[in-house]
Structures are given as structure tokens and as C-alpha cells.
Amino acid sequence: MIVELRQYALHPGRRDDLIDLFEREFVESQEAVGMTLIGQFRDLDDPDRFVWLRGFPNMEERRRSLEAFYFGLVWQAHRAAANETMIDSDNVLLLKLLEDGPGFQLSEPVPTGAAGPGPGQVLAGVHTLTRSDDPLPDRFRQIAVPALHEAGAVSISALVTETAANTFPQLPVREGEQVLVWLAAFADPATADAAQGLFPEQSIQRLRLEPAARSRLHG
């Protein structure tokens, strides 16, 4: 699976406006053209950041799906309303599932009209990989995954940079960096907060994420 981790910087006070629009108009319309909507989140430490992930079977299907959606009627009808909430939407990591690593465990789709936050909390980390044979992914599989489960994580996923060329250049992605990204879902937000200090390895970014109502990745 190819995955985009998308982090949007929004105008102050506009996050719930975007989430309401997104979950009403952009879930089924993206899935109808072959994407998997993995999760939508509020960043608990930044009230003006919206974080979401979507997946594709491969890079060619990614191109086809993105062309179908962004040149299609639904996005054309609502793009102005969506874009006016955003300061920046180019903070995007193009990723693939870590080989032999844990993948996503998604709930059944949540019907349109669901409100409020979704269950639990998701922790995420983004770590720099310094070379092609960096040992961090193996250490994550062998050490961090069991530790996260021991700390109460109900699901864990791990991804690394997809190095193939961006097949839909109309949407930029971050280039020239290699990363390991992990996400761990917890049923209890207090348990998630307690697990934050498990890993001393330096990271580029740590995120505490509250699932939106229709997020399929949650605690």
C-alpha cells in the first residue's frame, strides 16, 4: 500500500469547518475512485492543524485515483470552500508500509452524519533515516512494537518513504528525505499520553491525534 500522510496548516478557528466539509463531501467521493480513507485527525497540540491519511494500491493507481477525484465534480464543487480554510497543504509525506512491519487495522466505515470525536487517541512519530540500511526500522519492529502493545496500543502501523516519482505532481510531496513513520492507536487517551516517553530516539516530529468522527483509524 502507498500512503500519504497529509498535514494542513489552517487559518485560526477553521479546523472544524474543514472537518465538517471533509467528512460530509470527501470520504465517499474519494473512496469511489479507489482510495482508502485511513484516518482524519485533530492535532491535540496545534488547534490549527488537520492531519489525515489516505492509501492507494500502488503508484499508478494513485495517479488514476487522484486525477479522477481532483478533476471530478465533487472537488470542483467544494474546493473553494476547502481551500479557504487552509494556509498550507503541501506538508505531505509519500510512504509505503514497512516490509514485514505492522499494517493498518481499520474499523468499518462510519456513516455520514457522525459527530464529535472518534474513540481513543493516536500517537504518531516521524523519524529521520540516515541511510538505506538504517537500523531504525528493524529496531522499531523488534523493540518498539512489543513495547507499544505492552503500553496499551490496540493497533500499530509503520511506514517508510516511498522513493518513486510523484505520479500526480499537481499535489506536491516532501522530497529529498527518508523517514520512518509510525502510528499507534490507544483506546484510552490517558494511556496514550503515558506511552509518549517510551522512545528516546530523536524524532523530527511527534503527534498526539484525536480521531475525527468518521476516522477508520482510532482507538
N, CA, C and O of each residue as an XYZ file, in Angstrom:
876
protein
N       0.839     -1.203      0.000
C       0.000      0.000      0.000
C       0.872      1.250      0.000
O       1.864      1.329      0.724
N       0.488      2.231     -0.826
C       1.088      3.555     -0.831
C       0.209      4.468      0.028
O      -1.017      4.428     -0.079
N       0.826      5.283      0.870
C       0.082      6.111      1.823
C       0.593      7.541      1.765
O       1.799      7.776      1.686
N      -0.319      8.483      1.805
C       0.015      9.883      2.009
C      -0.316     10.270      3.445
O      -1.442     10.075      3.902
N       0.665     10.818      4.153
C       0.437     11.471      5.445
C       0.398     12.969      5.167
O       1.413     13.568      4.812
N      -0.767     13.564      5.329
C      -1.001     14.959      4.956
C      -1.268     15.785      6.209
O      -2.128     15.444      7.020
N      -0.515     16.880      6.355
C      -0.677     17.779      7.497
C      -0.951     19.183      6.964
O      -0.120     19.766      6.268
N      -2.121     19.716      7.298
C      -2.543     21.015      6.780
C      -2.467     22.064      7.885
O      -2.972     21.862      8.989
N      -1.830     23.182      7.570
C      -1.859     24.360      8.433
C      -3.073     25.200      8.025
O      -3.219     25.573      6.861
N      -3.935     25.487      8.994
C      -5.212     26.130      8.707
C      -5.275     27.539      9.288
O      -4.533     27.883     10.208
N      -6.157     28.327      8.741
C      -6.426     29.630      9.332
C      -7.025     29.438     10.726
O      -7.773     28.485     10.945
N      -6.710     30.322     11.666
C      -7.204     30.147     13.034
C      -8.716     29.964     13.091
O      -9.479     30.708     12.477
N      -9.120     28.949     13.848
C     -10.533     28.702     14.072
C     -11.278     27.999     12.956
O     -12.499     27.858     13.032
N     -10.572     27.548     11.909
C     -11.262     26.965     10.753
C     -11.201     25.434     10.705
O     -11.740     24.835      9.776
N     -10.563     24.795     11.674
C     -10.380     23.349     11.562
C     -11.705     22.585     11.548
O     -11.895     21.696     10.718
N     -12.608     22.918     12.445
C     -13.871     22.179     12.458
C     -14.680     22.427     11.192
O     -15.425     21.551     10.753
N     -14.541     23.620     10.598
C     -15.213     23.867      9.322
C     -14.706     22.902      8.258
O     -15.490     22.328      7.502
N     -13.373     22.728      8.205
C     -12.807     21.815      7.203
C     -13.209     20.374      7.494
O     -13.569     19.638      6.575
N     -13.155     19.965      8.747
C     -13.511     18.582      9.078
C     -14.970     18.303      8.737
O     -15.287     17.247      8.190
N     -15.857     19.235      9.054
C     -17.271     19.037      8.712
C     -17.440     18.865      7.210
O     -18.145     17.958      6.769
N     -16.803     19.721      6.421
C     -16.888     19.624      4.969
C     -16.262     18.331      4.474
O     -16.840     17.638      3.637
N     -15.089     18.006      4.986
C     -14.361     16.808      4.561
C     -15.198     15.556      4.802
O     -15.353     14.726      3.905
N     -15.736     15.420      6.011
C     -16.435     14.177      6.347
C     -17.810     14.100      5.691
O     -18.378     13.014      5.574
N     -18.341     15.223      5.269
C     -19.628     15.210      4.554
C     -19.436     14.946      3.064
O     -20.233     14.226      2.463
N     -18.385     15.519      2.451
C     -18.265     15.511      0.994
C     -17.108     14.686      0.441
O     -17.175     14.236     -0.703
N     -16.047     14.474      1.223
C     -14.805     13.957      0.638
C     -14.442     12.534      1.054
O     -13.378     12.047      0.672
N     -15.273     11.869      1.807
C     -14.960     10.484      2.200
C     -15.425      9.533      1.100
O     -14.598      8.896      0.448
N     -16.714      9.430      0.889
C     -17.220      8.515     -0.140
C     -16.719      8.896     -1.530
O     -16.457      8.018     -2.352
N     -16.584     10.186     -1.801
C     -16.184     10.608     -3.149
C     -14.750     10.200     -3.466
O     -14.437      9.935     -4.627
N     -13.876     10.143     -2.476
C     -12.518      9.652     -2.715
C     -12.490      8.122     -2.775
O     -11.800      7.544     -3.614
N     -13.227      7.482     -1.902
C     -13.239      6.022     -1.916
C     -13.877      5.485     -3.203
O     -13.530      4.395     -3.657
N     -14.797      6.239     -3.786
C     -15.457      5.796     -5.025
C     -14.486      5.704     -6.195
O     -14.762      4.989     -7.158
N     -13.355      6.410     -6.139
C     -12.378      6.358     -7.229
C     -11.134      5.572     -6.820
O     -10.078      5.718     -7.436
N     -11.253      4.732     -5.777
C     -10.210      3.764     -5.489
C      -9.291      4.061     -4.329
O      -8.370      3.286     -4.073
N      -9.500      5.144     -3.621
C      -8.656      5.438     -2.461
C      -9.225      4.782     -1.206
O     -10.414      4.474     -1.133
N      -8.349      4.574     -0.220
C      -8.775      4.158      1.112
C      -8.561      5.325      2.061
O      -7.430      5.771      2.258
N      -9.639      5.820      2.649
C      -9.529      6.883      3.650
C      -9.185      6.226      4.987
O     -10.012      5.549      5.597
N      -7.951      6.441      5.423
C      -7.435      5.751      6.598
C      -7.840      6.457      7.878
O      -8.317      5.822      8.819
N      -7.652      7.769      7.918
C      -7.987      8.473      9.146
C      -7.903      9.975      8.990
O      -7.111     10.494      8.203
N      -8.742     10.671      9.759
C      -8.759     12.123      9.835
C      -8.633     12.503     11.306
O      -9.268     11.891     12.165
N      -7.803     13.526     11.598
C      -7.453     13.799     12.991
C      -7.318     15.290     13.279
O      -6.940     16.082     12.416
N      -7.640     15.645     14.525
C      -7.271     16.927     15.104
C      -5.942     16.747     15.844
O      -5.795     15.825     16.647
N      -4.984     17.625     15.574
C      -3.732     17.638     16.325
C      -4.039     18.250     17.692
O      -4.437     19.412     17.779
N      -3.855     17.479     18.748
C      -4.201     17.944     20.085
C      -3.272     19.040     20.587
O      -3.605     19.728     21.552
N      -2.131     19.215     19.963
C      -1.176     20.227     20.402
C      -1.110     21.428     19.462
O      -0.310     22.338     19.683
N      -1.926     21.445     18.431
C      -1.969     22.573     17.500
C      -3.402     22.705     17.007
O      -3.841     21.917     16.169
N      -4.140     23.695     17.516
C      -5.562     23.800     17.165
C      -5.816     24.159     15.707
O      -6.955     24.115     15.243
N      -4.758     24.514     14.984
C      -4.928     24.898     13.589
C      -4.237     23.919     12.643
O      -3.847     24.295     11.537
N      -4.083     22.657     13.074
C      -3.507     21.624     12.217
C      -4.509     20.486     12.043
O      -5.057     19.964     13.014
N      -4.736     20.113     10.781
C      -5.558     18.965     10.422
C      -4.642     17.925      9.797
O      -3.873     18.232      8.886
N      -4.725     16.693     10.288
C      -3.853     15.605      9.834
C      -4.734     14.492      9.271
O      -5.732     14.112      9.883
N      -4.360     13.975      8.104
C      -5.134     12.841      7.570
C      -4.258     11.965      6.712
O      -3.195     12.377      6.247
N      -4.727     10.737      6.508
C      -4.005      9.749      5.710
C      -4.973      9.087      4.739
O      -6.130      8.818      5.063
N      -4.458      8.832      3.528
C      -5.206      8.044      2.555
C      -4.242      7.084      1.874
O      -3.041      7.342      1.783
N      -4.795      5.963      1.393
C      -3.969      4.919      0.821
C      -4.395      4.546     -0.587
O      -5.524      4.798     -1.010
N      -3.436      3.925     -1.315
C      -3.617      3.514     -2.707
C      -2.937      2.163     -2.897
O      -1.955      1.875     -2.213
N      -3.436      1.328     -3.809
C      -2.785      0.029     -4.024
C      -1.356      0.144     -4.535
O      -0.499     -0.655     -4.158
N      -1.087      1.137     -5.398
C       0.247      1.321     -5.977
C       0.315      2.722     -6.566
O      -0.670      3.460     -6.540
N       1.478      3.089     -7.095
C       1.664      4.455     -7.566
C       0.833      4.765     -8.820
O       0.345      5.885     -8.966
N       0.667      3.799     -9.717
C      -0.139      4.056    -10.903
C      -1.607      4.240    -10.537
O      -2.286      5.101    -11.097
N      -2.103      3.424     -9.590
C      -3.479      3.612     -9.132
C      -3.631      4.933     -8.393
O      -4.690      5.559     -8.443
N      -2.576      5.358     -7.709
C      -2.618      6.675     -7.071
C      -2.852      7.759     -8.112
O      -3.722      8.613     -7.938
N      -2.087      7.730     -9.186
C      -2.270      8.725    -10.245
C      -3.703      8.709    -10.772
O      -4.345      9.753    -10.890
N      -4.190      7.523    -11.084
C      -5.532      7.418    -11.656
C      -6.584      7.946    -10.681
O      -7.482      8.689    -11.077
N      -6.475      7.564     -9.412
C      -7.468      7.979     -8.426
C      -7.436      9.483     -8.191
O      -8.485     10.121     -8.099
N      -6.239     10.054     -8.094
C      -6.148     11.491     -7.839
C      -6.661     12.294     -9.032
O      -7.322     13.317     -8.852
N      -6.362     11.844    -10.236
C      -6.909     12.534    -11.410
C      -8.429     12.486    -11.391
O      -9.092     13.491    -11.647
N      -8.979     11.314    -11.086
C     -10.435     11.174    -11.081
C     -11.083     12.069    -10.034
O     -12.134     12.657    -10.286
N     -10.466     12.176     -8.864
C     -11.070     12.978     -7.800
C     -10.897     14.473     -8.049
O     -11.874     15.222     -8.028
N      -9.651     14.915     -8.286
C      -9.399     16.359     -8.351
C      -9.893     17.000     -9.645
O     -10.088     18.214     -9.697
N     -10.097     16.202    -10.683
C     -10.704     16.733    -11.901
C     -12.199     16.440    -11.940
O     -12.867     16.730    -12.933
N     -12.720     15.866    -10.862
C     -14.114     15.451    -10.824
C     -15.041     16.499    -10.237
O     -14.602     17.547     -9.763
N     -16.331     16.197    -10.277
C     -17.360     17.172     -9.925
C     -17.365     17.526     -8.447
O     -17.590     18.687     -8.102
N     -17.124     16.563     -7.560
C     -17.239     16.852     -6.132
C     -16.162     17.843     -5.689
O     -16.468     18.832     -5.024
N     -14.906     17.584     -6.052
C     -13.853     18.513     -5.659
C     -14.065     19.869     -6.314
O     -13.869     20.898     -5.666
N     -14.458     19.895     -7.574
C     -14.665     21.170     -8.239
C     -15.761     21.982     -7.554
O     -15.691     23.210     -7.505
N     -16.766     21.299     -7.028
C     -17.869     21.995     -6.364
C     -17.472     22.553     -5.006
O     -18.015     23.571     -4.577
N     -16.531     21.903     -4.320
C     -16.252     22.262     -2.924
C     -14.824     22.732     -2.678
O     -14.470     23.036     -1.539
N     -13.990     22.800     -3.724
C     -12.586     23.119     -3.484
C     -12.404     24.530     -2.941
O     -11.522     24.749     -2.111
N     -13.208     25.492     -3.381
C     -13.058     26.856     -2.883
C     -13.319     26.912     -1.384
O     -12.575     27.555     -0.644
N     -14.371     26.243     -0.939
C     -14.690     26.229      0.488
C     -13.597     25.532      1.290
O     -13.255     25.970      2.389
N     -13.047     24.446      0.741
C     -11.964     23.743      1.438
C     -10.708     24.602      1.465
O     -10.093     24.773      2.518
N     -10.326     25.140      0.320
C      -9.064     25.882      0.238
C      -9.073     27.142      1.083
O      -8.020     27.577      1.548
N     -10.233     27.733      1.290
C     -10.255     28.976      2.058
C     -10.002     28.732      3.548
O      -9.761     29.684      4.290
N     -10.053     27.484      3.994
C      -9.702     27.182      5.390
C      -8.203     27.017      5.582
O      -7.730     27.019      6.718
N      -7.432     26.871      4.485
C      -6.041     26.421      4.557
C      -5.041     27.553      4.332
O      -5.238     28.428      3.488
N      -3.953     27.505      5.121
C      -2.778     28.316      4.847
C      -1.800     27.539      3.982
O      -1.225     28.085      3.040
N      -1.611     26.255      4.305
C      -0.656     25.428      3.570
C      -1.136     23.982      3.586
O      -1.536     23.459      4.626
N      -1.090     23.334      2.400
C      -1.486     21.920      2.303
C      -0.389     21.076      1.674
O      -0.654     19.961      1.225
N       0.852     21.591      1.634
C       1.941     20.898      0.937
C       2.829     20.055      1.848
O       3.798     19.458      1.378
N       2.517     19.997      3.136
C       3.303     19.168      4.058
C       2.789     17.734      3.935
O       1.908     17.307      4.681
N       3.361     17.000      2.974
C       2.851     15.673      2.617
C       4.026     14.705      2.516
O       4.984     14.961      1.787
N       3.952     13.619      3.231
C       4.926     12.537      3.121
C       4.317     11.402      2.308
O       3.218     10.932      2.603
N       5.044     10.967      1.282
C       4.635      9.833      0.459
C       5.336      8.600      1.007
O       6.565      8.545      1.049
N       4.553      7.609      1.428
C       5.060      6.498      2.216
C       4.589      5.161      1.656
O       3.686      5.099      0.822
N       5.226      4.091      2.137
C       4.777      2.727      1.873
C       4.891      1.953      3.176
O       5.685      2.300      4.051
N       4.093      0.905      3.296
C       4.145      0.099      4.508
C       5.525     -0.522      4.665
O       6.119     -0.986      3.692
N       6.030     -0.530      5.883
C       7.321     -1.134      6.192
C       7.251     -2.635      5.902
O       6.346     -3.326      6.369
N       8.203     -3.121      5.137
C       8.230     -4.543      4.804
C       8.312     -5.378      6.069
O       9.161     -5.136      6.927
N       7.431     -6.358      6.183
C       7.345     -7.230      7.365
C       6.989     -6.465      8.631
O       7.128     -6.990      9.736
N       6.532     -5.233      8.476
C       6.123     -4.445      9.632
C       4.615     -4.464      9.815
O       3.900     -5.034      8.990
N       4.125     -3.854     10.876
C       2.684     -3.850     11.138
C       1.948     -2.907     10.204
O       2.407     -1.794      9.946
N       0.806     -3.352      9.698
C      -0.021     -2.531      8.810
C      -1.193     -1.929      9.552
O      -1.277     -2.018     10.777
N      -2.096     -1.316      8.810
C      -3.232     -0.640      9.424
C      -4.337     -1.629      9.779
O      -4.620     -2.562      9.028
N      -4.952     -1.408     10.935
C      -6.155     -2.120     11.337
C      -7.280     -1.087     11.383
O      -7.362     -0.280     12.309
N      -8.137     -1.125     10.376
C      -9.159     -0.100     10.230
C     -10.522     -0.639     10.631
O     -10.838     -1.809     10.417
N     -11.314      0.235     11.213
C     -12.686     -0.124     11.550
C     -13.544     -0.131     10.292
O     -13.102      0.295      9.225
N     -14.753     -0.610     10.424
C     -15.712     -0.494      9.329
C     -16.014      0.980      9.062
O     -15.926      1.793      9.983
N     -16.368      1.347      7.824
C     -16.686      2.752      7.540
C     -17.777      3.292      8.467
O     -18.736      2.597      8.801
N     -17.602      4.544      8.867
C     -18.554      5.213      9.755
C     -19.532      6.007      8.895
O     -19.102      6.736      8.001
N     -20.841      5.884      9.142
C     -21.815      6.545      8.260
C     -21.700      8.069      8.282
O     -21.255      8.664      9.264
N     -22.110      8.676      7.180
C     -22.221     10.133      7.104
C     -23.142     10.638      8.207
O     -24.154     10.011      8.521
N     -22.782     11.771      8.788
C     -23.595     12.363      9.838
C     -23.072     12.121     11.234
O     -23.543     12.745     12.184
N     -22.097     11.218     11.382
C     -21.492     11.012     12.699
C     -20.848     12.310     13.163
O     -20.290     13.055     12.358
N     -20.925     12.580     14.463
C     -20.437     13.844     15.004
C     -19.532     13.593     16.190
O     -19.482     12.495     16.744
N     -18.811     14.652     16.569
C     -17.930     14.578     17.730
C     -16.639     13.860     17.407
O     -16.427     13.438     16.270
N     -15.769     13.715     18.404
C     -14.528     12.971     18.175
C     -14.778     11.475     18.078
O     -15.754     10.958     18.620
N     -13.878     10.787     17.377
C     -13.905      9.335     17.359
C     -13.284      8.775     18.620
O     -12.790      9.532     19.456
N     -13.302      7.449     18.770
C     -12.803      6.838     20.001
C     -11.282      6.929     20.131
O     -10.551      6.854     19.144
N     -10.828      7.092     21.370
C      -9.420      6.931     21.689
C      -8.533      8.054     21.199
O      -8.977      9.175     20.952
N      -7.251      7.710     21.067
C      -6.229      8.668     20.646
C      -5.153      7.921     19.863
O      -4.899      6.742     20.111
N      -4.528      8.609     18.926
C      -3.452      8.033     18.124
C      -2.182      8.827     18.361
O      -2.180     10.053     18.254
N      -1.098      8.129     18.682
C       0.225      8.728     18.730
C       0.935      8.442     17.417
O       0.770      7.372     16.832
N       1.726      9.404     16.960
C       2.492      9.216     15.733
C       3.881      9.798     15.911
O       4.082     10.762     16.650
N       4.834      9.196     15.220
C       6.195      9.696     15.217
C       6.778      9.675     13.818
O       6.508      8.764     13.036
N       7.575     10.680     13.508
C       8.296     10.760     12.235
C       9.779     10.832     12.571
O      10.219     11.744     13.271
N      10.554      9.860     12.067
C      11.976      9.750     12.397
C      12.808      9.792     11.121
O      12.436      9.186     10.116
N      13.924     10.500     11.155
C      14.834     10.539     10.019
C      15.593      9.224      9.890
O      16.066      8.667     10.881
N      15.703      8.733      8.652
C      16.581      7.603      8.338
C      17.805      8.160      7.628
O      17.676      8.878      6.637
N      18.984      7.835      8.127
C      20.199      8.480      7.633
C      20.821      7.765      6.441
O      21.658      8.338      5.743
N      20.418      6.513      6.201
C      20.981      5.777      5.067
C      20.030      4.638      4.700
O      19.077      4.360      5.427
N      20.294      3.987      3.575
C      19.377      2.966      3.078
C      19.289      1.765      4.017
O      18.250      1.111      4.100
N      20.403      1.473      4.735
C      20.383      0.342      5.660
C      20.299      0.805      7.106
O      20.820      0.143      8.004
N      19.650      1.929      7.331
C      19.482      2.445      8.693
C      18.838      1.357      9.567
O      17.870      0.727      9.142
N      19.358      1.128     10.772
C      18.813      0.051     11.610
C      17.507      0.398     12.312
O      16.896     -0.473     12.930
N      17.063      1.654     12.230
C      15.886      2.048     12.999
C      14.632      1.249     12.640
O      13.915      0.851     13.558
N      14.314      0.984     11.354
C      13.113      0.184     11.087
C      13.151     -1.191     11.740
O      12.135     -1.645     12.266
N      14.308     -1.871     11.720
C      14.397     -3.174     12.380
C      14.226     -3.036     13.885
O      13.564     -3.860     14.515
N      14.821     -1.998     14.464
C      14.669     -1.792     15.908
C      13.217     -1.503     16.256
O      12.719     -1.929     17.298
N      12.544     -0.772     15.369
C      11.141     -0.489     15.639
C      10.328     -1.776     15.658
O       9.520     -1.991     16.560
N      10.544     -2.637     14.654
C       9.815     -3.913     14.616
C      10.089     -4.756     15.852
O       9.170     -5.322     16.445
N      11.345     -4.836     16.234
C      11.757     -5.784     17.276
C      11.536     -5.268     18.691
O      11.265     -6.047     19.605
N      11.651     -3.952     18.872
C      11.618     -3.397     20.227
C      10.384     -2.531     20.463
O       9.675     -2.700     21.454
N      10.137     -1.597     19.535
C       9.079     -0.628     19.783
C       7.688     -1.233     19.672
O       6.807     -0.905     20.466
N       7.480     -2.110     18.699
C       6.139     -2.687     18.543
C       5.716     -3.456     19.794
O       4.617     -3.217     20.295
N       6.538     -4.368     20.323
C       6.130     -5.026     21.575
C       5.945     -4.041     22.731
O       5.040     -4.212     23.548
N       6.796     -3.012     22.807
C       6.670     -2.041     23.892
C       5.372     -1.257     23.794
O       4.728     -0.986     24.808
N       4.990     -0.895     22.584
C       3.738     -0.166     22.411
C       2.533     -1.034     22.764
O       1.589     -0.559     23.396
N       2.561     -2.297     22.361
C       1.473     -3.193     22.749
C       1.421     -3.354     24.269
O       0.343     -3.363     24.863
N       2.573     -3.478     24.879
C       2.627     -3.602     26.339
C       2.071     -2.355     27.015
O       1.471     -2.435     28.087
N       2.275     -1.204     26.380
C       1.793      0.062     26.940
C       0.307      0.294     26.682
O      -0.258      1.275     27.165
N      -0.334     -0.603     25.922
C      -1.771     -0.499     25.726
C      -2.234     -0.166     24.332
O      -3.431      0.034     24.127
N      -1.334     -0.096     23.354
C      -1.761      0.191     21.979
C      -2.620     -0.946     21.449
O      -2.277     -2.117     21.606
N      -3.732     -0.601     20.823
C      -4.620     -1.621     20.261
C      -4.295     -1.892     18.802
O      -4.681     -2.933     18.272
N      -3.593     -0.977     18.141
C      -3.100     -1.224     16.789
C      -1.887     -0.346     16.539
O      -1.764      0.741     17.103
N      -0.996     -0.828     15.688
C       0.245     -0.122     15.353
C       0.460     -0.269     13.855
O       0.203     -1.332     13.289
N       0.924      0.779     13.218
C       1.324      0.707     11.816
C       2.658      1.410     11.655
O       2.981      2.337     12.397
N       3.430      0.957     10.673
C       4.756      1.526     10.426
C       4.977      1.664      8.930
O       4.614      0.781      8.151
N       5.578      2.784      8.535
C       5.787      3.089      7.122
C       7.149      3.736      6.929
O       7.731      4.288      7.863
N       7.645      3.658      5.699
C       8.884      4.330      5.324
C       8.642      5.090      4.028
O       7.619      4.893      3.371
N       9.572      5.949      3.661
C       9.434      6.780      2.476
C       9.282      5.942      1.208
O      10.021      4.981      0.996
N       8.322      6.314      0.373
C       8.204      5.777     -0.983
C       9.058      6.666     -1.887
O       8.809      7.866     -2.000
N      10.056      6.077     -2.523
C      11.022      6.860     -3.295
C      10.646      7.031     -4.765
O      11.343      7.738     -5.492
N       9.569      6.407     -5.217
C       9.145      6.577     -6.609
C       8.753      8.019     -6.879
O       8.361      8.747     -5.967
N       8.862      8.428     -8.135
C       8.495      9.785     -8.524
C       7.010     10.028     -8.265
O       6.176      9.138     -8.431
N       6.710     11.240     -7.859
C       5.338     11.656     -7.623
C       4.543     11.558     -8.931
O       4.840     12.257     -9.899
N       3.543     10.697     -8.947
C       2.772     10.469    -10.173
C       1.650     11.478    -10.367
O       0.951     11.431    -11.379
N       1.466     12.385     -9.421
C       0.451     13.434     -9.553
C       1.079     14.739     -9.074
O       0.787     15.202     -7.971
N       1.947     15.339     -9.906
C       2.726     16.499     -9.459
C       1.896     17.728     -9.130
O       2.414     18.675     -8.539
N       0.620     17.737     -9.497
C      -0.233     18.860     -9.094
C      -0.338     18.956     -7.579
O      -0.609     20.032     -7.048
N      -0.125     17.836     -6.871
C      -0.085     17.839     -5.409
C       1.358     17.561     -4.988
O       1.812     16.423     -5.111
N       2.088     18.553     -4.500
C       3.482     18.340     -4.108
C       3.599     17.406     -2.915
O       2.684     17.304     -2.097
N       4.734     16.727     -2.826
C       5.099     15.931     -1.654
C       6.507     16.345     -1.230
O       7.276     16.886     -2.025
N       6.833     16.079      0.045
C       8.177     16.370      0.530
C       9.164     15.420     -0.135
O       8.941     14.210     -0.172
N      10.250     15.966     -0.657
C      11.232     15.168     -1.368
C      12.608     15.340     -0.726
O      12.848     16.292      0.016
N      13.506     14.398     -1.026
C      14.875     14.503     -0.556
C      15.074     14.123      0.891
O      16.081     14.502      1.488
N      14.150     13.388      1.473
C      14.305     12.919      2.843
C      13.782     11.495      2.953
O      12.855     11.096      2.248
N      14.396     10.743      3.848
C      13.982      9.375      4.128
C      13.526      9.311      5.577
O      14.233      9.760      6.479
N      12.341      8.750      5.796
C      11.776      8.751      7.142
C      11.162      7.394      7.469
O      10.818      6.608      6.587
N      11.040      7.154      8.757
C      10.189      6.113      9.323
C       9.043      6.819     10.022
O       9.260      7.736     10.814
N       7.824      6.394      9.730
C       6.629      6.942     10.371
C       5.889      5.804     11.055
O       5.702      4.738     10.469
N       5.467      6.028     12.295
C       4.659      5.033     12.982
C       3.428      5.708     13.573
O       3.446      6.893     13.906
N       2.359      4.926     13.695
C       1.128      5.375     14.330
C       0.649      4.273     15.260
O       0.583      3.107     14.872
N       0.318      4.645     16.472
C      -0.164      3.688     17.470
C      -1.481      4.199     18.035
O      -1.554      5.315     18.550
N      -2.518      3.378     17.936
C      -3.850      3.751     18.404
C      -4.094      3.186     19.793
O      -3.765      2.033     20.073
N      -4.670      3.999     20.650
C      -4.981      3.620     22.033
C      -6.453      3.878     22.295
O      -7.000      4.900     21.881
N      -7.093      2.936     22.991
C      -8.495      3.117     23.339
C      -8.679      4.213     24.379
O      -9.699      4.901     24.385
N      -7.691      4.378     25.262
C      -7.771      5.325     26.380
C      -6.769      6.452     26.149
O      -5.567      6.185     26.118
N      -7.209      7.704     25.985
C      -6.267      8.800     25.771
C      -5.239      8.942     26.888
O      -4.095      9.312     26.623
N      -5.621      8.657     28.126
C      -4.659      8.758     29.224
C      -3.544      7.730     29.059
O      -2.388      8.017     29.372
N      -3.875      6.548     28.577
C      -2.859      5.532     28.317
C      -1.931      5.986     27.195
O      -0.721      5.770     27.261
N      -2.496      6.611     26.169
C      -1.668      7.135     25.085
C      -0.696      8.182     25.605
O       0.484      8.161     25.257
N      -1.180      9.094     26.432
C      -0.299     10.133     26.964
C       0.824      9.525     27.793
O       1.957     10.002     27.745
N       0.521      8.482     28.550
C       1.545      7.845     29.373
C       2.593      7.137     28.536
O       3.723      6.950     28.987
N       2.230      6.736     27.311
C       3.160      5.999     26.454
C       4.088      6.899     25.659
O       4.970      6.404     24.958
N       3.913      8.201     25.752
C       4.684      9.111     24.904
C       6.192      9.020     25.140
O       6.980      9.205     24.213
N       6.586      8.737     26.369
C       8.006      8.758     26.687
C       8.721      7.447     26.484
O       9.829      7.269     26.989
N       8.110      6.508     25.746
C       8.716      5.184     25.603
C      10.016      5.208     24.804
O      10.914      4.408     25.067
N      10.128      6.113     23.832
C      11.203      6.001     22.857
C      12.134      7.192     22.918
O      11.731      8.312     22.604
N      13.373      6.965     23.317
C      14.320      8.071     23.415
C      14.892      8.510     22.079
O      15.495      9.580     22.001
N      14.721      7.700     20.998
C      15.298      8.077     19.714
C      14.780      9.441     19.277
O      13.595      9.743     19.420
N      15.672     10.249     18.748
C      15.279     11.563     18.289
C      14.307     11.430     17.130
O      14.480     10.579     16.257
N      13.298     12.265     17.125
C      12.334     12.270     16.030
C      12.219     13.670     15.466
O      12.479     14.660     16.150
N      11.826     13.735     14.208
C      11.533     15.034     13.619
C      10.279     15.609     14.261
O      10.190     16.810     14.516
N       9.317     14.739     14.517
C       8.003     15.204     14.935
C       7.299     14.117     15.734
O       7.389     12.934     15.404
N       6.607     14.521     16.772
C       5.679     13.655     17.479
C       4.306     14.299     17.441
O       4.184     15.519     17.555
N       3.283     13.494     17.282
C       1.922     13.983     17.175
C       1.017     13.243     18.154
O       1.127     12.029     18.323
N       0.133     13.985     18.787
C      -0.978     13.409     19.559
C      -2.244     13.758     18.791
O      -2.570     14.932     18.618
N      -2.952     12.741     18.335
C      -4.037     12.939     17.383
C      -5.365     12.435     17.938
O      -5.468     11.317     18.443
N      -6.357     13.276     17.832
C      -7.730     12.900     18.198
C      -8.491     12.536     16.932
O      -8.660     13.383     16.055
N      -8.957     11.286     16.817
C      -9.699     10.908     15.601
C     -10.949     11.759     15.411
O     -11.658     12.066     16.369
N     -11.206     12.132     14.168
C     -12.495     12.749     13.839
C     -13.579     11.667     13.843
O     -13.281     10.476     13.932
N     -14.822     12.093     13.748
C     -15.934     11.171     13.924
C     -15.889     10.006     12.942
O     -16.241      8.885     13.310
N     -15.464     10.243     11.695
C     -15.521      9.198     10.661
C     -14.163      8.568     10.392
O     -14.015      7.830      9.418
N     -13.181      8.835     11.217
C     -11.860      8.224     11.028
C     -11.960      6.720     11.235
O     -12.514      6.255     12.231
N     -11.413      5.957     10.276
C     -11.407      4.492     10.420
C     -10.224      4.001     11.228
O     -10.203      2.842     11.640
N      -9.242      4.850     11.463
C      -8.141      4.527     12.374
C      -8.407      5.260     13.674
O      -8.418      6.491     13.718
N      -8.621      4.497     14.724
C      -8.914      5.097     16.034
C      -8.650      4.063     17.116
O      -8.290      2.922     16.829
N      -8.833      4.477     18.358
C      -8.612      3.570     19.480
C      -9.768      2.604     19.670
O      -9.734      1.772     20.577
